[in-house]
Structures are given as structure tokens and as C-alpha cells.
Tab-separated table of C-alpha atoms in Angstrom:
chain	number	residue	atom	x	y	z
A	859	UNK	CA	-95.242	55.071	182.667
A	860	UNK	CA	-94.108	52.056	180.641
A	861	UNK	CA	-96.209	48.912	180.514
A	862	UNK	CA	-94.981	46.340	183.012
A	863	UNK	CA	-94.402	42.864	181.534
A	864	UNK	CA	-96.962	40.344	182.728
A	865	UNK	CA	-95.338	37.886	185.161
A	866	UNK	CA	-95.489	34.281	183.954
A	867	UNK	CA	-94.176	32.671	187.129
A	868	UNK	CA	-95.910	31.566	190.311
A	869	UNK	CA	-94.464	30.108	193.505
A	870	UNK	CA	-96.656	27.876	195.670
A	871	UNK	CA	-95.229	27.914	199.205
A	872	UNK	CA	-96.533	24.945	201.185
A	873	UNK	CA	-96.838	25.866	204.841
A	874	UNK	CA	-99.282	23.075	205.707
A	875	UNK	CA	-97.822	20.258	207.758
A	876	UNK	CA	-97.163	18.889	211.220
A	877	UNK	CA	-94.761	20.321	213.764
A	878	UNK	CA	-94.636	17.362	216.103
A	879	UNK	CA	-91.022	16.443	215.318
A	880	UNK	CA	-90.005	19.899	216.473
A	881	UNK	CA	-92.014	19.565	219.661
A	882	UNK	CA	-94.305	22.414	218.674
A	883	UNK	CA	-98.062	22.625	218.985
A	884	UNK	CA	-98.389	24.585	215.762
A	885	UNK	CA	-97.472	23.597	212.193
A	886	UNK	CA	-93.731	23.712	211.710
A	887	UNK	CA	-93.869	26.510	209.122
A	888	UNK	CA	-94.896	28.825	211.968
A	889	UNK	CA	-92.139	27.770	214.370
A	890	UNK	CA	-89.763	30.665	214.955
A	891	UNK	CA	-86.176	30.640	213.761
A	892	UNK	CA	-85.548	33.951	215.465
A	893	UNK	CA	-88.351	36.400	216.168
A	894	UNK	CA	-89.744	35.415	212.778
A	895	UNK	CA	-91.332	32.187	211.600
A	896	UNK	CA	-89.937	29.749	209.051
A	897	UNK	CA	-92.684	30.880	206.680
A	898	UNK	CA	-91.635	34.517	206.850
A	899	UNK	CA	-88.000	33.590	206.197
A	900	UNK	CA	-89.044	31.409	203.259
A	901	UNK	CA	-91.234	34.129	201.750
A	902	UNK	CA	-88.524	36.760	202.154
A	903	UNK	CA	-86.160	34.644	200.076
A	904	UNK	CA	-88.806	33.894	197.475
A	905	UNK	CA	-89.398	37.630	197.101
A	906	UNK	CA	-85.674	38.143	196.459
A	907	UNK	CA	-86.052	36.127	193.262
A	908	UNK	CA	-87.844	36.877	189.995
A	909	UNK	CA	-91.149	38.724	190.167
A	910	UNK	CA	-93.886	36.137	190.650
A	911	UNK	CA	-97.331	35.453	191.998
A	912	UNK	CA	-96.941	33.817	195.419
A	913	UNK	CA	-99.591	31.501	196.824
A	914	UNK	CA	-99.150	30.434	200.458
A	915	UNK	CA	-100.930	27.185	201.309
A	916	UNK	CA	-101.742	27.246	205.023
A	917	UNK	CA	-103.159	24.494	207.238
A	918	UNK	CA	-106.794	24.890	208.198
A	919	UNK	CA	-107.106	27.145	211.233
A	920	UNK	CA	-103.805	28.946	210.616
A	921	UNK	CA	-104.761	31.093	207.643
A	922	UNK	CA	-104.601	34.241	209.802
A	923	UNK	CA	-101.041	33.433	210.914
A	924	UNK	CA	-100.066	32.902	207.263
A	925	UNK	CA	-101.590	36.230	206.206
A	926	UNK	CA	-99.676	38.034	208.964
A	927	UNK	CA	-96.369	36.473	207.927
A	928	UNK	CA	-97.058	36.999	204.226
A	929	UNK	CA	-97.883	40.670	204.701
A	930	UNK	CA	-94.766	41.218	206.825
A	931	UNK	CA	-92.518	39.519	204.272
A	932	UNK	CA	-94.059	41.103	201.180
A	933	UNK	CA	-94.091	44.704	202.344
A	934	UNK	CA	-95.258	46.901	199.486
A	935	UNK	CA	-95.459	43.900	197.137
A	936	UNK	CA	-98.315	42.374	199.117
A	937	UNK	CA	-100.676	42.353	196.115
A	938	UNK	CA	-98.586	39.507	194.685
A	939	UNK	CA	-99.228	37.256	197.702
A	940	UNK	CA	-102.381	35.321	198.554
A	941	UNK	CA	-103.218	32.655	201.138
A	942	UNK	CA	-105.350	29.547	200.575
A	943	UNK	CA	-106.281	26.665	202.839
A	944	UNK	CA	-104.426	23.395	202.321
A	945	UNK	CA	-105.716	19.836	202.381
A	946	UNK	CA	-105.093	16.768	204.490
A	947	UNK	CA	-102.023	15.756	202.449
A	948	UNK	CA	-99.194	17.649	200.832
A	949	UNK	CA	-100.533	16.684	197.429
A	950	UNK	CA	-103.981	18.065	198.276
A	951	UNK	CA	-102.339	21.258	199.532
A	952	UNK	CA	-100.410	21.809	196.305
A	953	UNK	CA	-103.612	21.158	194.358
A	954	UNK	CA	-105.274	23.965	196.344
A	955	UNK	CA	-102.384	26.243	195.392
A	956	UNK	CA	-102.750	25.329	191.717
A	957	UNK	CA	-106.416	26.311	191.831
A	958	UNK	CA	-105.428	29.823	192.980
A	959	UNK	CA	-103.002	30.620	190.141
A	960	UNK	CA	-103.544	33.543	187.799
A	961	UNK	CA	-104.645	32.581	184.320
A	962	UNK	CA	-101.468	33.646	182.528
A	963	UNK	CA	-98.988	31.804	184.751
A	964	UNK	CA	-96.883	29.394	182.690
A	965	UNK	CA	-94.168	28.259	185.122
A	966	UNK	CA	-95.016	26.969	188.612
A	967	UNK	CA	-92.542	26.503	191.441
A	968	UNK	CA	-93.535	24.411	194.466
A	969	UNK	CA	-91.538	25.187	197.592
A	970	UNK	CA	-91.647	23.898	201.163
A	971	UNK	CA	-91.741	26.619	203.800
A	972	UNK	CA	-89.654	24.294	205.977
A	973	UNK	CA	-86.742	24.946	203.587
A	974	UNK	CA	-86.797	28.468	204.956
A	975	UNK	CA	-83.227	29.457	204.054
A	976	UNK	CA	-83.204	28.363	200.397
A	977	UNK	CA	-81.311	31.132	198.555
A	978	UNK	CA	-82.667	33.023	195.543
A	979	UNK	CA	-80.128	31.575	193.020
A	980	UNK	CA	-81.722	28.140	193.445
A	981	UNK	CA	-85.026	29.599	192.256
A	982	UNK	CA	-83.236	31.126	189.283
A	983	UNK	CA	-81.681	27.786	188.322
A	984	UNK	CA	-84.902	25.793	188.204
A	985	UNK	CA	-86.676	28.574	186.287
A	986	UNK	CA	-83.856	28.690	183.735
A	987	UNK	CA	-84.167	24.923	183.238
A	988	UNK	CA	-87.873	25.257	182.392
A	989	UNK	CA	-87.239	28.214	180.095
A	990	UNK	CA	-84.638	26.049	178.323
A	991	UNK	CA	-87.275	23.463	177.457
A	992	UNK	CA	-87.549	21.073	180.413
A	993	UNK	CA	-91.003	19.971	181.588
A	994	UNK	CA	-89.767	19.933	185.183
A	995	UNK	CA	-86.623	20.687	187.158
A	996	UNK	CA	-85.544	20.152	190.750
A	997	UNK	CA	-82.471	21.150	192.770
A	998	UNK	CA	-80.418	18.259	194.124
A	999	UNK	CA	-77.315	17.675	196.208
A	1000	UNK	CA	-75.017	14.666	195.888
A	1001	UNK	CA	-75.260	12.072	198.660
A	1002	UNK	CA	-71.928	12.187	200.500
A	1003	UNK	CA	-72.533	9.549	203.191
A	1004	UNK	CA	-72.051	5.844	202.598
A	1005	UNK	CA	-75.525	4.338	202.260
A	1006	UNK	CA	-76.376	0.849	203.474
A	1007	UNK	CA	-79.466	-1.239	202.846
A	1008	UNK	CA	-80.539	-2.661	206.226
A	1009	UNK	CA	-82.995	-5.410	207.093
A	1010	UNK	CA	-83.782	-6.681	210.588
A	1011	UNK	CA	-80.959	-4.785	212.238
A	1012	UNK	CA	-78.198	-5.984	209.940
A	1013	UNK	CA	-76.587	-4.684	206.773
A	1014	UNK	CA	-77.868	-6.410	203.640
A	1015	UNK	CA	-75.895	-4.545	201.000
A	1016	UNK	CA	-74.183	-1.293	200.157
A	1017	UNK	CA	-75.921	1.185	197.867
A	1018	UNK	CA	-74.016	2.870	195.044
A	1019	UNK	CA	-74.260	6.495	196.111
A	1020	UNK	CA	-72.981	7.724	192.716
A	1021	UNK	CA	-76.519	7.136	191.449
A	1022	UNK	CA	-78.170	8.958	194.362
A	1023	UNK	CA	-79.057	12.598	194.875
A	1024	UNK	CA	-80.961	14.350	197.643
A	1025	UNK	CA	-83.958	16.266	196.262
A	1026	UNK	CA	-84.776	19.767	197.484
A	1027	UNK	CA	-87.264	22.517	196.692
A	1028	UNK	CA	-88.226	24.715	194.907
A	1029	UNK	CA	-89.280	22.279	192.228
A	1030	UNK	CA	-90.312	23.930	188.952
A	1031	UNK	CA	-92.654	22.733	186.214
A	1032	UNK	CA	-94.488	23.888	183.165
A	1033	UNK	CA	-97.938	24.706	184.453
A	1034	UNK	CA	-99.781	22.559	181.923
A	1035	UNK	CA	-97.573	19.565	182.746
A	1036	UNK	CA	-98.080	19.889	186.514
A	1037	UNK	CA	-101.841	20.480	186.269
A	1038	UNK	CA	-102.275	17.486	183.964
A	1039	UNK	CA	-100.170	15.274	186.255
A	1040	UNK	CA	-102.285	16.253	189.262
A	1041	UNK	CA	-105.488	15.588	187.328
A	1042	UNK	CA	-104.435	11.998	186.597
A	1043	UNK	CA	-102.572	11.143	189.833
A	1044	UNK	CA	-103.810	7.828	191.216
A	1045	UNK	CA	-101.709	7.822	194.414
A	1046	UNK	CA	-99.910	10.154	196.797
A	1047	UNK	CA	-96.271	10.935	196.058
A	1048	UNK	CA	-93.587	12.310	198.353
A	1049	UNK	CA	-92.867	15.241	196.056
A	1050	UNK	CA	-94.088	16.814	192.839
A	1051	UNK	CA	-91.141	15.563	190.792
A	1052	UNK	CA	-92.191	11.971	191.479
A	1053	UNK	CA	-95.778	12.751	190.532
A	1054	UNK	CA	-94.738	14.395	187.248
A	1055	UNK	CA	-92.302	11.571	186.452
A	1056	UNK	CA	-95.053	9.011	187.067
A	1057	UNK	CA	-97.133	10.876	184.471
A	1058	UNK	CA	-94.431	10.124	181.893
A	1059	UNK	CA	-92.437	13.358	181.905
A	1060	UNK	CA	-88.685	13.788	182.284
A	1061	UNK	CA	-87.563	15.974	185.177
A	1062	UNK	CA	-84.189	17.692	184.923
A	1063	UNK	CA	-81.866	18.356	187.861
A	1064	UNK	CA	-79.923	21.491	188.748
A	1065	UNK	CA	-77.462	22.245	191.528
A	1066	UNK	CA	-79.079	22.578	194.912
A	1067	UNK	CA	-77.680	24.439	197.898
A	1068	UNK	CA	-76.676	23.370	201.398
A	1069	UNK	CA	-78.794	26.232	202.783
A	1070	UNK	CA	-81.893	24.612	201.330
A	1071	UNK	CA	-81.941	21.928	204.031
A	1072	UNK	CA	-85.356	21.000	205.420
A	1073	UNK	CA	-85.959	22.108	209.000
A	1074	UNK	CA	-87.619	19.044	210.502
A	1075	UNK	CA	-85.843	18.068	213.728
A	1076	UNK	CA	-84.694	20.136	216.730
A	1077	UNK	CA	-81.109	19.777	215.457
A	1078	UNK	CA	-82.163	21.270	212.116
A	1079	UNK	CA	-83.798	24.151	213.936
A	1080	UNK	CA	-80.645	24.806	215.986
A	1081	UNK	CA	-78.619	24.859	212.756
A	1082	UNK	CA	-81.015	27.330	211.165
A	1083	UNK	CA	-80.983	29.579	214.204
A	1084	UNK	CA	-77.194	29.601	214.183
A	1085	UNK	CA	-77.125	30.620	210.517
A	1086	UNK	CA	-79.776	33.302	210.939
A	1087	UNK	CA	-77.991	34.737	213.981
A	1088	UNK	CA	-75.025	35.475	211.700
A	1089	UNK	CA	-77.234	36.829	208.896
A	1090	UNK	CA	-80.426	38.271	210.424
A	1091	UNK	CA	-83.538	38.774	208.345
A	1092	UNK	CA	-83.803	42.365	207.184
A	1093	UNK	CA	-86.708	44.525	208.243
A	1094	UNK	CA	-89.687	44.755	205.896
A	1095	UNK	CA	-92.385	47.297	206.581
A	1096	UNK	CA	-95.861	46.659	205.243
A	1097	UNK	CA	-98.542	49.285	205.606
A	1098	UNK	CA	-102.174	49.299	204.647
A	1099	UNK	CA	-102.422	53.066	204.325
A	1100	UNK	CA	-99.946	55.362	202.605
A	1101	UNK	CA	-99.886	58.659	204.542
A	1102	UNK	CA	-99.118	60.574	201.342
A	1103	UNK	CA	-100.982	58.767	198.544
A	1104	UNK	CA	-100.703	60.174	195.047
A	1105	UNK	CA	-104.011	59.228	193.440
A	1106	UNK	CA	-104.645	58.573	189.776
A	1107	UNK	CA	-108.003	58.152	188.067
A	1108	UNK	CA	-108.958	55.961	185.129
A	1109	UNK	CA	-112.115	55.477	183.081
A	1110	UNK	CA	-113.254	52.265	181.421
A	1111	UNK	CA	-116.218	51.240	179.284
A	1112	UNK	CA	-117.431	47.938	177.893
A	1113	UNK	CA	-120.355	46.764	175.796
A	1114	UNK	CA	-121.615	43.240	175.118
A	1115	UNK	CA	-124.657	42.062	173.204
A	1116	UNK	CA	-126.915	39.222	174.250
A	1117	UNK	CA	-126.441	35.995	172.318
A	1118	UNK	CA	-123.738	34.030	174.100
A	1119	UNK	CA	-123.864	30.417	175.229
A	1120	UNK	CA	-125.235	29.384	178.611
A	1121	UNK	CA	-126.635	31.834	181.132
A	1122	UNK	CA	-125.796	35.384	182.138
A	1123	UNK	CA	-122.771	36.395	184.242
A	1124	UNK	CA	-122.748	40.094	185.129
A	1125	UNK	CA	-121.112	42.150	187.900
A	1126	UNK	CA	-119.434	38.988	189.158
A	1127	UNK	CA	-122.765	37.197	189.693
A	1128	UNK	CA	-124.561	34.338	187.965
A	1129	UNK	CA	-128.085	35.261	186.788
A	1130	UNK	CA	-129.988	31.987	186.245
A	1131	UNK	CA	-132.602	32.131	183.512
A	1132	UNK	CA	-131.187	35.304	181.929
A	1133	UNK	CA	-129.715	35.171	178.398
A	1134	UNK	CA	-125.933	35.135	178.226
A	1135	UNK	CA	-123.810	37.944	176.845
A	1136	UNK	CA	-121.447	37.143	173.984
A	1137	UNK	CA	-117.696	37.619	174.314
A	1138	UNK	CA	-114.267	35.976	174.567
A	1139	UNK	CA	-114.866	35.274	178.251
A	1140	UNK	CA	-118.262	35.378	179.960
A	1141	UNK	CA	-119.140	38.811	178.543
A	1142	UNK	CA	-119.306	40.461	181.977
A	1143	UNK	CA	-119.332	44.082	180.819
A	1144	UNK	CA	-119.225	45.404	184.388
A	1145	UNK	CA	-116.048	43.532	185.346
A	1146	UNK	CA	-114.409	44.356	182.016
A	1147	UNK	CA	-115.151	48.073	182.378
A	1148	UNK	CA	-113.589	48.003	185.849
A	1149	UNK	CA	-110.475	46.274	184.478
A	1150	UNK	CA	-110.086	48.932	181.779
A	1151	UNK	CA	-110.548	51.732	184.319
A	1152	UNK	CA	-107.879	50.312	186.628
A	1153	UNK	CA	-105.387	49.638	183.836
A	1154	UNK	CA	-106.008	53.113	182.440
A	1155	UNK	CA	-105.360	54.731	185.812
A	1156	UNK	CA	-102.051	52.887	186.184
A	1157	UNK	CA	-100.959	53.441	182.576
A	1158	UNK	CA	-100.806	49.696	181.943
A	1159	UNK	CA	-102.642	49.525	178.630
A	1160	UNK	CA	-106.103	48.024	178.315
A	1161	UNK	CA	-108.018	44.793	178.743
A	1162	UNK	CA	-107.205	43.630	175.226
A	1163	UNK	CA	-103.468	43.747	175.953
A	1164	UNK	CA	-103.638	41.537	179.038
A	1165	UNK	CA	-106.789	39.449	178.543
A	1166	UNK	CA	-107.597	39.532	174.811
A	1167	UNK	CA	-108.267	36.719	172.383
A	1168	UNK	CA	-104.538	35.946	172.192
A	1169	UNK	CA	-104.805	34.831	175.850
A	1170	UNK	CA	-106.862	31.629	175.508
A	1171	UNK	CA	-106.508	30.914	179.224
A	1172	UNK	CA	-109.179	33.588	179.841
A	1173	UNK	CA	-111.766	32.104	177.477
A	1174	UNK	CA	-114.918	31.668	179.526
A	1175	UNK	CA	-113.325	33.185	182.656
A	1176	UNK	CA	-115.459	35.060	185.163
A	1177	UNK	CA	-115.023	38.401	186.921
A	1178	UNK	CA	-112.891	37.165	189.819
A	1179	UNK	CA	-110.180	35.905	187.434
A	1180	UNK	CA	-109.987	39.244	185.612
A	1181	UNK	CA	-110.199	41.487	188.653
A	1182	UNK	CA	-107.785	39.594	190.919
A	1183	UNK	CA	-105.238	39.432	188.103
A	1184	UNK	CA	-105.626	43.164	187.482
A	1185	UNK	CA	-104.968	43.840	191.179
A	1186	UNK	CA	-101.764	41.823	190.758
A	1187	UNK	CA	-100.737	43.861	187.707
A	1188	UNK	CA	-101.283	47.079	189.646
A	1189	UNK	CA	-99.314	45.745	192.603
A	1190	UNK	CA	-96.426	44.810	190.333
A	1191	UNK	CA	-96.368	48.421	189.098
A	1192	UNK	CA	-96.543	49.832	192.653
A	1193	UNK	CA	-100.257	50.730	192.823
A	1194	UNK	CA	-103.245	49.591	194.840
A	1195	UNK	CA	-106.962	50.120	194.309
A	1196	UNK	CA	-108.579	52.995	196.177
A	1197	UNK	CA	-112.198	52.635	195.071
A	1198	UNK	CA	-114.274	51.918	191.989
A	1199	UNK	CA	-117.623	53.272	190.815
A	1200	UNK	CA	-119.491	51.657	187.931
A	1201	UNK	CA	-122.793	52.329	186.180
A	1202	UNK	CA	-124.696	49.674	184.233
A	1203	UNK	CA	-126.997	50.589	181.352
A	1204	UNK	CA	-129.406	47.751	180.586
A	1205	UNK	CA	-133.066	46.804	180.530
A	1206	UNK	CA	-132.215	43.398	181.971
A	1207	UNK	CA	-131.339	41.979	184.375
A	1208	UNK	CA	-132.840	44.133	187.117
A	1209	UNK	CA	-129.837	45.079	189.245
A	1210	UNK	CA	-131.537	46.679	192.236
A	1211	UNK	CA	-132.398	43.455	194.067
A	1212	UNK	CA	-128.801	42.189	193.891
A	1213	UNK	CA	-126.862	45.455	194.000
A	1214	UNK	CA	-125.336	44.845	197.449
A	1215	UNK	CA	-124.446	41.263	196.504
A	1216	UNK	CA	-122.752	42.436	193.306
A	1217	UNK	CA	-120.816	45.153	195.120
A	1218	UNK	CA	-119.587	42.600	197.666
A	1219	UNK	CA	-118.521	40.124	194.961
A	1220	UNK	CA	-116.637	42.786	193.005
A	1221	UNK	CA	-115.012	44.155	196.164
A	1222	UNK	CA	-113.820	40.685	197.192
A	1223	UNK	CA	-112.272	40.121	193.762
A	1224	UNK	CA	-110.496	43.485	194.097
A	1225	UNK	CA	-108.925	42.566	197.426
A	1226	UNK	CA	-111.454	44.431	199.561
A	1227	UNK	CA	-111.480	47.778	197.732
A	1228	UNK	CA	-114.744	49.728	197.944
A	1229	UNK	CA	-117.061	49.309	194.942
A	1230	UNK	CA	-120.275	51.220	194.266
A	1231	UNK	CA	-122.705	50.104	191.566
A	1232	UNK	CA	-125.609	51.949	189.962
A	1233	UNK	CA	-127.916	51.038	187.089
A	1234	UNK	CA	-130.244	52.711	184.597
A	1235	UNK	CA	-132.605	51.470	181.896
A	1236	UNK	CA	-131.982	54.595	179.722
A	1237	UNK	CA	-135.771	55.029	179.481
A	1238	UNK	CA	-135.919	52.498	176.674
A	1239	UNK	CA	-133.572	54.453	174.424
A	1240	UNK	CA	-130.737	52.987	172.392
A	1241	UNK	CA	-129.615	49.376	172.020
A	1242	UNK	CA	-129.598	48.869	175.794
A	1243	UNK	CA	-133.110	50.251	176.047
A	1244	UNK	CA	-134.236	47.847	173.356
A	1245	UNK	CA	-132.783	44.950	175.351
A	1246	UNK	CA	-130.091	44.080	172.830
A	1247	UNK	CA	-127.181	44.184	175.239
A	1248	UNK	CA	-125.456	45.731	178.263
A	1249	UNK	CA	-123.131	48.714	178.587
A	1250	UNK	CA	-121.008	49.567	181.632
A	1251	UNK	CA	-118.996	52.661	182.522
A	1252	UNK	CA	-116.445	52.544	185.336
A	1253	UNK	CA	-114.268	55.062	187.142
A	1254	UNK	CA	-111.390	53.877	189.291
A	1255	UNK	CA	-109.086	55.624	191.741
A	1256	UNK	CA	-105.692	54.117	192.569
A	1257	UNK	CA	-102.955	55.221	194.966
A	1258	UNK	CA	-99.305	54.360	195.405
A	1259	UNK	CA	-98.792	51.235	197.452
């Protein structure tokens, strides 16, 4: 099997928001266009575009609805999709999405789920603008109506519409530009392009699409339903269990010596008071052995290829960053994790008291896959027995998604 290129793109789909203008009791992203919600339609079109990590930002209390729609839309590509809880404003919601991005993502698209019918070519156009050197890019449509400035119920002046454009989503940005703009934002903006522009960056424009209209009013919803009735959403079948899985097994090992900065991180846990392991990241030999075992099973190379020193974004990263990204790599190649077993060889720390906690942390980072952990002191033999470092040996089973 050839090594799959690492995706550099992420799409943050903002489903948080009010549905009051549509007369619904639930957030508008979950209002149905046909038998499916706006969010499912939006995600289906996102998945028609370039391969990307997809982060759905859901309003508090509706995370379960978002997971259901995301799973239905993603089908067998579900490992690429995650759901996080949004904030009280759109800006806070996008910030939550940014916090969930994989370490190697370089281009970020922010898309409103309410623009549920935005076609895939629009996504391609904004991505191409960033790849051509722009810090940011948004799709726009020309304003075709005559615009008047009104005050107190009377016309004050006409507005030159040749200078006006209607902004749409997805809006694309270099990740470092968008993250830095969010870190310094002193006020709330109506969209991410305004926030990035306020930070001193130039945002390019590309052609939008009439289908990318925002579904906000009942009339918008009627229009969307009419369009979808002529072009129904295709069926997508997601399944949690493959009735005929073809398993593959991989083995991974990792060794780190004590002597790093700070305190110990091992098996996805922080060990206060224990000496740190040295390494490019946090030196978590257990997590790194698991990564190598999974990549080996899928034929996707090794940890150095995807997370090595030429990937500075993983410097100091902890187990959840490595393991969740590895699950994404496997999903991109059509695999999912069956289970993982790992043995730790070390004199310290004592693993027995926190074994269940470590297994739970590792399992969560692997999307719920079963993890079993064992440990040995090697009876004082070797460098691990002398307390010079930690060794870990992992075996992983994967099956076709």
C-alpha cells in the first residue's frame, strides 16, 4: 500500500446559532431541508471537496444531534470528522474549532452550516487562492440591487454598488494568520475575513455561487427545499461494524531516556514529581509506540515520517495530539482501529495504580478503541531496570472501515 499524503486542510463547520428567524425551537443548522438537516447537507458538500479534517462546532446541548448528522454524512470517512461545543458567539465558536485542529493543518476553511447548499467548486476556489499565496480568501457575489442609505424613513443617498460585494462562506485562511488574528482580536466581528483584515492582512476574493445563499428566513428555507427536491441528497451509509473486516496487525516500539525539561508525561497522563523523558515532543514512549504500531499495520510509514523533527508543530505535543492524528491518517487510508495492547518496561513511574486511567486516556485519544496496558520492571536488568529511561512495545490490530 502506498503512503497516503498527509492532509493539510481543515474545514470548521459552524452549526452553532439561533433558529428563531425560522420559527424553530432548535438551532437553525438542525432544521430540516428535506428529511435531512441543513448540517447534513452542508457536510455532504464539504466531503465532496478536497480531503480534509472536518470539525463541526455545535451549540451546547446539541452535540449528540451534530454527531448523528456528521456520522450520516461522512459514511466510511467518519474518522475525519469530529464535533466540539461552540461558544456564546460565532467568534467563540470558531475559536473552539481552531483548538481542535490537527497539528499539521496549514489551511483552514470556516463555513456556516446555514449555507447548506454551497457547492464543492467554491471550496476549491478559496483553497487555490491560499495555495497561490494569499493570507485569506472569501467567495463573493456582486450586489445586483440598487442600494440606498436610509435614515429616519427617508432616502439619504444612493450607494455605489460597483464597490460592493456580498460575502459568503467558506472563507479560507492560512492557519497561522487566522490563529494569530484570533489571539489578538479585541472585538467581535461579523465574519472571519473582517477579523483577519483588522489584524492587518489582505483578504482576496474569488467567485461565489448563488447556491451558497444563507438559509435564515422561512423564504430562504422554501427556496432551499425547492432546490433539494429537484436534486435530492444521495444516500450515505455509515456503519460502526464491518461484517467482513480484514484485519492487519502492526508492531511498534519506542525508547526515551530521562533528562527532559519539566515533568513526566507517559501513557497520555501527567505524572507530577516524576522526571521528564527527553524527546522532540513530550517523550511519551507509550503513545509513540502505539503510533508506530498503527502506522505499521496500515502500511503508512512510521512516526518519524508524520511527526518527526521536521514537523515543528508537534514539538512538546502530548499523546492525544499524536494518537488522534494517527486515527485520522488511518481513516484517510480506509482503516479504523480494532484494539491496541502495549507493554511498558520501566522502574518508574509505578503504572499499576493508574493503569485504568491510562487505558481510558489512550482509548479516548484513539476514538474509543480498546487499549490494554501492562508494565514490568525487568527485575532491575538493563537500562530500564537501572532507571535510565522507559521502553514501550505495542501491538495494534486494524480493520477496514
